[in-house]
């Protein structure tokens, strides 16, 4: 198996190192000091499960890699539309694209039987630009239940979780999913192939849609948001509205809001990726979280006043950030 990790940051480098440890031919595509550190000393993973070092090939030029069996995307979803030139050299006829993203994926209604089959979510795939870069027939979904960070260039701190759930948009079992899953498990990850990955999408989104924008607006950690009565109530309202939208597009997350809150409290003084991006002055990955669910509410007639309000203010925050870049 040959795998390219495009966007070998905290999550991408962690997955690439695990796959390399399993004997997979891995190529990390990164840049800057992080790339230089990997080239000189490999990827060092610091984890409670036992530190290790992997030495996969690393480059900033996909043409050095050539076609692969799987492209693992570690990019932010707001970078997908522009990723086509980087991905094209990595593709052969059957190459899959495994996108480890938060929020609603561009492939969400691909292969989903029902009244909305084939619907393109404009806020996620504006003008079809993401589909053009990442063709739907290549897509394998991936929901990440792991937390990592770049402690310093070339060094990944694994904080918690090893689960990377994957699945085909149409829910069918395929050898390409099974093969990637086997390799990931051999490398020390959990990688179940789910017949209904959309349920995982919504379970994770219940937390992301509330905690990510609130953390940026309030400059607060997840535990801090839970401790404050006002923001805790806001999280509950946003989760309730999100579950209603999920049900209207045919998916019941099947998990209680209190359970999701307990999971967030366990994360402690953790800064969400959105807050971390804000502190670095980087654009916020909000379209696939808030804007997408508001669009689906419009599609299905769901009432989501809290989501609309938080989307409005966080979208303004993001617009100001983009103008400042």
mmCIF file of N, CA, C and O in Angstrom, residues 127-206:
data_model
loop_
_atom_site.group_PDB
_atom_site.id
_atom_site.type_symbol
_atom_site.label_atom_id
_atom_site.label_comp_id
_atom_site.label_asym_id
_atom_site.label_seq_id
_atom_site.Cartn_x
_atom_site.Cartn_y
_atom_site.Cartn_z
ATOM 1 N N UNK A 127 -20.137 26.501 -5.546
ATOM 2 C CA UNK A 127 -20.017 26.389 -6.990
ATOM 3 C C UNK A 127 -19.474 25.060 -7.476
ATOM 4 O O UNK A 127 -19.103 24.927 -8.645
ATOM 5 N N UNK A 128 -19.412 24.073 -6.592
ATOM 6 C CA UNK A 128 -18.879 22.755 -6.956
ATOM 7 C C UNK A 128 -17.360 22.711 -6.990
ATOM 8 O O UNK A 128 -16.772 21.743 -7.498
ATOM 9 N N UNK A 129 -16.697 23.718 -6.392
ATOM 10 C CA UNK A 129 -15.225 23.789 -6.462
ATOM 11 C C UNK A 129 -14.554 22.656 -5.699
ATOM 12 O O UNK A 129 -13.496 22.161 -6.114
ATOM 13 N N UNK A 130 -15.153 22.235 -4.580
ATOM 14 C CA UNK A 130 -14.556 21.144 -3.809
ATOM 15 C C UNK A 130 -14.724 19.820 -4.554
ATOM 16 O O UNK A 130 -13.777 19.022 -4.648
ATOM 17 N N UNK A 131 -15.908 19.598 -5.107
ATOM 18 C CA UNK A 131 -16.129 18.380 -5.879
ATOM 19 C C UNK A 131 -15.186 18.301 -7.078
ATOM 20 O O UNK A 131 -14.704 17.217 -7.432
ATOM 21 N N UNK A 132 -14.896 19.451 -7.689
ATOM 22 C CA UNK A 132 -13.961 19.460 -8.819
ATOM 23 C C UNK A 132 -12.558 19.042 -8.374
ATOM 24 O O UNK A 132 -11.849 18.338 -9.100
ATOM 25 N N UNK A 133 -12.159 19.467 -7.171
ATOM 26 C CA UNK A 133 -10.832 19.113 -6.662
ATOM 27 C C UNK A 133 -10.791 17.710 -6.089
ATOM 28 O O UNK A 133 -9.771 17.013 -6.203
ATOM 29 N N UNK A 134 -11.914 17.299 -5.470
ATOM 30 C CA UNK A 134 -11.995 16.008 -4.785
ATOM 31 C C UNK A 134 -13.193 15.246 -5.336
ATOM 32 O O UNK A 134 -14.290 15.286 -4.772
ATOM 33 N N UNK A 135 -13.046 14.549 -6.444
ATOM 34 C CA UNK A 135 -14.185 13.884 -7.092
ATOM 35 C C UNK A 135 -14.922 12.943 -6.137
ATOM 36 O O UNK A 135 -14.300 12.221 -5.348
ATOM 37 N N UNK A 136 -16.238 12.962 -6.229
ATOM 38 C CA UNK A 136 -17.068 12.224 -5.271
ATOM 39 C C UNK A 136 -16.792 10.729 -5.283
ATOM 40 O O UNK A 136 -16.833 10.075 -4.232
ATOM 41 N N UNK A 137 -16.503 10.155 -6.450
ATOM 42 C CA UNK A 137 -16.303 8.702 -6.505
ATOM 43 C C UNK A 137 -15.029 8.270 -5.785
ATOM 44 O O UNK A 137 -14.855 7.094 -5.469
ATOM 45 N N UNK A 138 -14.146 9.227 -5.493
ATOM 46 C CA UNK A 138 -12.907 8.905 -4.776
ATOM 47 C C UNK A 138 -13.068 9.039 -3.258
ATOM 48 O O UNK A 138 -12.193 8.606 -2.501
ATOM 49 N N UNK A 139 -14.143 9.647 -2.807
ATOM 50 C CA UNK A 139 -14.267 10.035 -1.403
ATOM 51 C C UNK A 139 -14.516 8.851 -0.477
ATOM 52 O O UNK A 139 -15.401 8.021 -0.712
ATOM 53 N N UNK A 140 -13.726 8.793 0.597
ATOM 54 C CA UNK A 140 -13.999 7.955 1.756
ATOM 55 C C UNK A 140 -14.093 8.903 2.939
ATOM 56 O O UNK A 140 -13.205 9.721 3.166
ATOM 57 N N UNK A 141 -15.192 8.811 3.678
ATOM 58 C CA UNK A 141 -15.360 9.694 4.826
ATOM 59 C C UNK A 141 -14.490 9.269 5.993
ATOM 60 O O UNK A 141 -14.139 8.093 6.134
ATOM 61 N N UNK A 142 -14.128 10.235 6.842
ATOM 62 C CA UNK A 142 -13.316 9.946 8.024
ATOM 63 C C UNK A 142 -13.697 10.915 9.133
ATOM 64 O O UNK A 142 -13.659 12.124 8.939
ATOM 65 N N UNK A 143 -14.082 10.365 10.276
ATOM 66 C CA UNK A 143 -14.397 11.169 11.453
ATOM 67 C C UNK A 143 -13.335 10.879 12.506
ATOM 68 O O UNK A 143 -13.108 9.732 12.886
ATOM 69 N N UNK A 144 -12.676 11.933 12.965
ATOM 70 C CA UNK A 144 -11.517 11.808 13.850
ATOM 71 C C UNK A 144 -11.929 11.961 15.308
ATOM 72 O O UNK A 144 -12.546 12.950 15.690
ATOM 73 N N UNK A 145 -11.569 10.971 16.114
ATOM 74 C CA UNK A 145 -11.768 11.034 17.566
ATOM 75 C C UNK A 145 -10.392 10.973 18.240
ATOM 76 O O UNK A 145 -10.111 10.096 19.044
ATOM 77 N N UNK A 146 -9.533 11.893 17.857
ATOM 78 C CA UNK A 146 -8.184 11.948 18.415
ATOM 79 C C UNK A 146 -7.786 13.412 18.534
ATOM 80 O O UNK A 146 -8.211 14.245 17.737
ATOM 81 N N UNK A 147 -6.978 13.710 19.533
ATOM 82 C CA UNK A 147 -6.470 15.065 19.723
ATOM 83 C C UNK A 147 -4.952 15.031 19.705
ATOM 84 O O UNK A 147 -4.329 14.269 20.452
ATOM 85 N N UNK A 148 -4.361 15.835 18.832
ATOM 86 C CA UNK A 148 -2.915 15.926 18.719
ATOM 87 C C UNK A 148 -2.532 17.388 18.544
ATOM 88 O O UNK A 148 -3.367 18.224 18.185
ATOM 89 N N UNK A 149 -1.267 17.683 18.753
ATOM 90 C CA UNK A 149 -0.774 19.031 18.494
ATOM 91 C C UNK A 149 0.693 18.949 18.108
ATOM 92 O O UNK A 149 1.398 17.995 18.463
ATOM 93 N N UNK A 150 1.137 19.935 17.341
ATOM 94 C CA UNK A 150 2.557 20.019 17.010
ATOM 95 C C UNK A 150 3.250 20.714 18.179
ATOM 96 O O UNK A 150 3.069 21.907 18.392
ATOM 97 N N UNK A 151 4.023 19.946 18.953
ATOM 98 C CA UNK A 151 4.712 20.525 20.104
ATOM 99 C C UNK A 151 5.861 21.412 19.645
ATOM 100 O O UNK A 151 6.122 22.478 20.219
ATOM 101 N N UNK A 152 6.549 20.969 18.621
ATOM 102 C CA UNK A 152 7.570 21.752 17.931
ATOM 103 C C UNK A 152 7.761 21.081 16.580
ATOM 104 O O UNK A 152 7.274 19.961 16.375
ATOM 105 N N UNK A 153 8.410 21.735 15.625
ATOM 106 C CA UNK A 153 8.540 21.121 14.296
ATOM 107 C C UNK A 153 9.063 19.688 14.363
ATOM 108 O O UNK A 153 10.075 19.404 15.003
ATOM 109 N N UNK A 154 8.315 18.795 13.725
ATOM 110 C CA UNK A 154 8.701 17.391 13.675
ATOM 111 C C UNK A 154 8.287 16.569 14.870
ATOM 112 O O UNK A 154 8.477 15.349 14.874
ATOM 113 N N UNK A 155 7.691 17.203 15.884
ATOM 114 C CA UNK A 155 7.305 16.502 17.117
ATOM 115 C C UNK A 155 5.807 16.645 17.336
ATOM 116 O O UNK A 155 5.289 17.769 17.460
ATOM 117 N N UNK A 156 5.119 15.511 17.382
ATOM 118 C CA UNK A 156 3.668 15.482 17.563
ATOM 119 C C UNK A 156 3.345 14.997 18.972
ATOM 120 O O UNK A 156 3.786 13.916 19.374
ATOM 121 N N UNK A 157 2.581 15.783 19.689
ATOM 122 C CA UNK A 157 2.097 15.379 21.007
ATOM 123 C C UNK A 157 0.701 14.781 20.837
ATOM 124 O O UNK A 157 -0.227 15.454 20.406
ATOM 125 N N UNK A 158 0.576 13.480 21.138
ATOM 126 C CA UNK A 158 -0.730 12.813 21.095
ATOM 127 C C UNK A 158 -1.382 12.959 22.459
ATOM 128 O O UNK A 158 -0.869 12.471 23.462
ATOM 129 N N UNK A 159 -2.521 13.658 22.507
ATOM 130 C CA UNK A 159 -3.172 13.975 23.774
ATOM 131 C C UNK A 159 -4.172 12.909 24.198
ATOM 132 O O UNK A 159 -4.186 12.480 25.348
ATOM 133 N N UNK A 160 -5.030 12.506 23.276
ATOM 134 C CA UNK A 160 -6.039 11.501 23.613
ATOM 135 C C UNK A 160 -6.668 10.951 22.341
ATOM 136 O O UNK A 160 -6.629 11.577 21.286
ATOM 137 N N UNK A 161 -7.243 9.751 22.460
ATOM 138 C CA UNK A 161 -8.022 9.164 21.383
ATOM 139 C C UNK A 161 -7.175 8.627 20.242
ATOM 140 O O UNK A 161 -6.186 9.237 19.848
ATOM 141 N N UNK A 162 -7.564 7.470 19.727
ATOM 142 C CA UNK A 162 -6.855 6.878 18.579
ATOM 143 C C UNK A 162 -7.830 6.434 17.488
ATOM 144 O O UNK A 162 -7.446 5.755 16.548
ATOM 145 N N UNK A 163 -9.084 6.854 17.583
ATOM 146 C CA UNK A 163 -10.109 6.342 16.675
ATOM 147 C C UNK A 163 -10.283 7.246 15.458
ATOM 148 O O UNK A 163 -10.497 8.445 15.577
ATOM 149 N N UNK A 164 -10.203 6.613 14.288
ATOM 150 C CA UNK A 164 -10.456 7.272 13.016
ATOM 151 C C UNK A 164 -11.495 6.427 12.290
ATOM 152 O O UNK A 164 -11.151 5.459 11.612
ATOM 153 N N UNK A 165 -12.763 6.759 12.449
ATOM 154 C CA UNK A 165 -13.834 5.991 11.817
ATOM 155 C C UNK A 165 -13.907 6.373 10.340
ATOM 156 O O UNK A 165 -13.876 7.555 9.990
ATOM 157 N N UNK A 166 -13.996 5.363 9.473
ATOM 158 C CA UNK A 166 -14.078 5.627 8.041
ATOM 159 C C UNK A 166 -15.296 4.914 7.455
ATOM 160 O O UNK A 166 -15.895 4.037 8.095
ATOM 161 N N UNK A 167 -15.662 5.292 6.233
ATOM 162 C CA UNK A 167 -16.784 4.632 5.582
ATOM 163 C C UNK A 167 -17.066 5.211 4.213
ATOM 164 O O UNK A 167 -16.740 6.367 3.920
ATOM 165 N N UNK A 168 -17.661 4.396 3.360
ATOM 166 C CA UNK A 168 -18.077 4.840 2.034
ATOM 167 C C UNK A 168 -19.341 5.697 2.150
ATOM 168 O O UNK A 168 -20.203 5.438 2.988
ATOM 169 N N UNK A 169 -19.478 6.728 1.305
ATOM 170 C CA UNK A 169 -20.695 7.529 1.324
ATOM 171 C C UNK A 169 -21.977 6.721 1.145
ATOM 172 O O UNK A 169 -23.017 7.054 1.726
ATOM 173 N N UNK A 170 -21.925 5.634 0.356
ATOM 174 C CA UNK A 170 -23.141 4.827 0.163
ATOM 175 C C UNK A 170 -23.292 3.722 1.210
ATOM 176 O O UNK A 170 -24.235 2.937 1.162
ATOM 177 N N UNK A 171 -22.336 3.650 2.148
ATOM 178 C CA UNK A 171 -22.434 2.681 3.233
ATOM 179 C C UNK A 171 -22.011 1.267 2.896
ATOM 180 O O UNK A 171 -22.022 0.399 3.771
ATOM 181 N N UNK A 172 -21.620 1.005 1.664
ATOM 182 C CA UNK A 172 -21.267 -0.357 1.275
ATOM 183 C C UNK A 172 -19.870 -0.730 1.778
ATOM 184 O O UNK A 172 -18.985 0.117 1.859
ATOM 185 N N UNK A 173 -19.658 -2.002 2.125
ATOM 186 C CA UNK A 173 -18.311 -2.455 2.492
ATOM 187 C C UNK A 173 -17.460 -2.583 1.239
ATOM 188 O O UNK A 173 -17.890 -3.154 0.238
ATOM 189 N N UNK A 174 -16.259 -2.033 1.272
ATOM 190 C CA UNK A 174 -15.369 -2.111 0.109
ATOM 191 C C UNK A 174 -13.983 -2.546 0.564
ATOM 192 O O UNK A 174 -13.590 -2.326 1.709
ATOM 193 N N UNK A 175 -13.243 -3.114 -0.352
ATOM 194 C CA UNK A 175 -11.890 -3.555 -0.041
ATOM 195 C C UNK A 175 -10.976 -2.362 0.214
ATOM 196 O O UNK A 175 -10.046 -2.444 1.025
ATOM 197 N N UNK A 176 -11.222 -1.234 -0.445
ATOM 198 C CA UNK A 176 -10.341 -0.089 -0.216
ATOM 199 C C UNK A 176 -10.462 0.422 1.218
ATOM 200 O O UNK A 176 -9.467 0.811 1.829
ATOM 201 N N UNK A 177 -11.670 0.410 1.773
ATOM 202 C CA UNK A 177 -11.839 0.781 3.185
ATOM 203 C C UNK A 177 -11.218 -0.272 4.096
ATOM 204 O O UNK A 177 -10.517 0.054 5.061
ATOM 205 N N UNK A 178 -11.476 -1.524 3.790
ATOM 206 C CA UNK A 178 -10.971 -2.615 4.634
ATOM 207 C C UNK A 178 -9.453 -2.615 4.665
ATOM 208 O O UNK A 178 -8.838 -2.813 5.721
ATOM 209 N N UNK A 179 -8.814 -2.386 3.510
ATOM 210 C CA UNK A 179 -7.356 -2.400 3.448
ATOM 211 C C UNK A 179 -6.749 -1.264 4.267
ATOM 212 O O UNK A 179 -5.776 -1.463 5.008
ATOM 213 N N UNK A 180 -7.315 -0.076 4.131
ATOM 214 C CA UNK A 180 -6.794 1.060 4.907
ATOM 215 C C UNK A 180 -7.002 0.820 6.396
ATOM 216 O O UNK A 180 -6.127 1.099 7.212
ATOM 217 N N UNK A 181 -8.155 0.286 6.755
ATOM 218 C CA UNK A 181 -8.450 0.000 8.160
ATOM 219 C C UNK A 181 -7.440 -0.986 8.739
ATOM 220 O O UNK A 181 -6.927 -0.786 9.849
ATOM 221 N N UNK A 182 -7.142 -2.049 8.005
ATOM 222 C CA UNK A 182 -6.182 -3.044 8.497
ATOM 223 C C UNK A 182 -4.822 -2.411 8.755
ATOM 224 O O UNK A 182 -4.170 -2.666 9.776
ATOM 225 N N UNK A 183 -4.372 -1.566 7.820
ATOM 226 C CA UNK A 183 -3.066 -0.928 7.978
ATOM 227 C C UNK A 183 -3.058 0.009 9.179
ATOM 228 O O UNK A 183 -2.090 0.043 9.944
ATOM 229 N N UNK A 184 -4.138 0.772 9.361
ATOM 230 C CA UNK A 184 -4.210 1.703 10.481
ATOM 231 C C UNK A 184 -4.190 0.956 11.811
ATOM 232 O O UNK A 184 -3.499 1.365 12.758
ATOM 233 N N UNK A 185 -4.908 -0.141 11.875
ATOM 234 C CA UNK A 185 -4.942 -0.942 13.114
ATOM 235 C C UNK A 185 -3.562 -1.519 13.404
ATOM 236 O O UNK A 185 -3.104 -1.524 14.555
ATOM 237 N N UNK A 186 -2.875 -2.005 12.375
ATOM 238 C CA UNK A 186 -1.520 -2.534 12.568
ATOM 239 C C UNK A 186 -0.565 -1.451 13.080
ATOM 240 O O UNK A 186 0.393 -1.741 13.788
ATOM 241 N N UNK A 187 -0.864 -0.203 12.750
ATOM 242 C CA UNK A 187 -0.035 0.905 13.203
ATOM 243 C C UNK A 187 -0.409 1.439 14.573
ATOM 244 O O UNK A 187 0.210 2.392 15.051
ATOM 245 N N UNK A 188 -1.432 0.847 15.206
ATOM 246 C CA UNK A 188 -1.798 1.243 16.559
ATOM 247 C C UNK A 188 -3.016 2.139 16.675
ATOM 248 O O UNK A 188 -3.322 2.642 17.767
ATOM 249 N N UNK A 189 -3.733 2.342 15.577
ATOM 250 C CA UNK A 189 -4.931 3.175 15.607
ATOM 251 C C UNK A 189 -6.185 2.305 15.650
ATOM 252 O O UNK A 189 -6.149 1.127 15.302
ATOM 253 N N UNK A 190 -7.287 2.898 16.076
ATOM 254 C CA UNK A 190 -8.593 2.276 15.900
ATOM 255 C C UNK A 190 -9.177 2.848 14.619
ATOM 256 O O UNK A 190 -9.192 4.066 14.426
ATOM 257 N N UNK A 191 -9.648 1.975 13.747
ATOM 258 C CA UNK A 191 -10.141 2.450 12.454
ATOM 259 C C UNK A 191 -11.316 1.591 11.994
ATOM 260 O O UNK A 191 -11.213 0.832 11.028
ATOM 261 N N UNK A 192 -12.457 1.700 12.690
ATOM 262 C CA UNK A 192 -13.619 0.917 12.279
ATOM 263 C C UNK A 192 -14.190 1.411 10.953
ATOM 264 O O UNK A 192 -14.182 2.615 10.675
ATOM 265 N N UNK A 193 -14.659 0.471 10.146
ATOM 266 C CA UNK A 193 -15.353 0.821 8.910
ATOM 267 C C UNK A 193 -16.844 0.827 9.230
ATOM 268 O O UNK A 193 -17.429 -0.217 9.516
ATOM 269 N N UNK A 194 -17.447 2.012 9.186
ATOM 270 C CA UNK A 194 -18.830 2.170 9.618
ATOM 271 C C UNK A 194 -19.786 2.087 8.435
ATOM 272 O O UNK A 194 -19.563 2.724 7.402
ATOM 273 N N UNK A 195 -20.885 1.323 8.589
ATOM 274 C CA UNK A 195 -21.880 1.272 7.522
ATOM 275 C C UNK A 195 -22.701 2.553 7.425
ATOM 276 O O UNK A 195 -23.329 2.816 6.404
ATOM 277 N N UNK A 196 -22.715 3.351 8.506
ATOM 278 C CA UNK A 196 -23.435 4.637 8.494
ATOM 279 C C UNK A 196 -22.544 5.691 9.135
ATOM 280 O O UNK A 196 -22.732 6.052 10.299
ATOM 281 N N UNK A 197 -21.577 6.189 8.373
ATOM 282 C CA UNK A 197 -20.636 7.160 8.926
ATOM 283 C C UNK A 197 -21.309 8.500 9.215
ATOM 284 O O UNK A 197 -20.814 9.277 10.030
ATOM 285 N N UNK A 198 -22.432 8.764 8.582
ATOM 286 C CA UNK A 198 -23.118 10.040 8.823
ATOM 287 C C UNK A 198 -23.534 10.189 10.284
ATOM 288 O O UNK A 198 -23.569 11.304 10.812
ATOM 289 N N UNK A 199 -23.830 9.096 10.944
ATOM 290 C CA UNK A 199 -24.148 9.182 12.371
ATOM 291 C C UNK A 199 -22.943 9.708 13.143
ATOM 292 O O UNK A 199 -23.079 10.562 14.025
ATOM 293 N N UNK A 200 -21.748 9.207 12.833
ATOM 294 C CA UNK A 200 -20.535 9.712 13.471
ATOM 295 C C UNK A 200 -20.326 11.185 13.154
ATOM 296 O O UNK A 200 -19.882 11.958 14.015
ATOM 297 N N UNK A 201 -20.625 11.573 11.914
ATOM 298 C CA UNK A 201 -20.483 12.982 11.519
ATOM 299 C C UNK A 201 -21.314 13.871 12.441
ATOM 300 O O UNK A 201 -20.826 14.887 12.963
ATOM 301 N N UNK A 202 -22.563 13.483 12.683
ATOM 302 C CA UNK A 202 -23.452 14.315 13.497
ATOM 303 C C UNK A 202 -23.084 14.254 14.982
ATOM 304 O O UNK A 202 -23.190 15.262 15.693
ATOM 305 N N UNK A 203 -22.662 13.095 15.469
ATOM 306 C CA UNK A 203 -22.267 12.992 16.880
ATOM 307 C C UNK A 203 -21.112 13.953 17.174
ATOM 308 O O UNK A 203 -21.130 14.695 18.153
ATOM 309 N N UNK A 204 -20.115 13.948 16.302
ATOM 310 C CA UNK A 204 -18.990 14.855 16.530
ATOM 311 C C UNK A 204 -19.412 16.307 16.313
ATOM 312 O O UNK A 204 -18.998 17.208 17.044
ATOM 313 N N UNK A 205 -20.247 16.527 15.306
ATOM 314 C CA UNK A 205 -20.687 17.884 14.998
ATOM 315 C C UNK A 205 -21.486 18.508 16.141
ATOM 316 O O UNK A 205 -21.419 19.727 16.357
ATOM 317 N N UNK A 206 -22.220 17.699 16.890
ATOM 318 C CA UNK A 206 -22.966 18.232 18.031
ATOM 319 C C UNK A 206 -22.049 19.032 18.961
ATOM 320 O O UNK A 206 -22.443 20.065 19.502
#
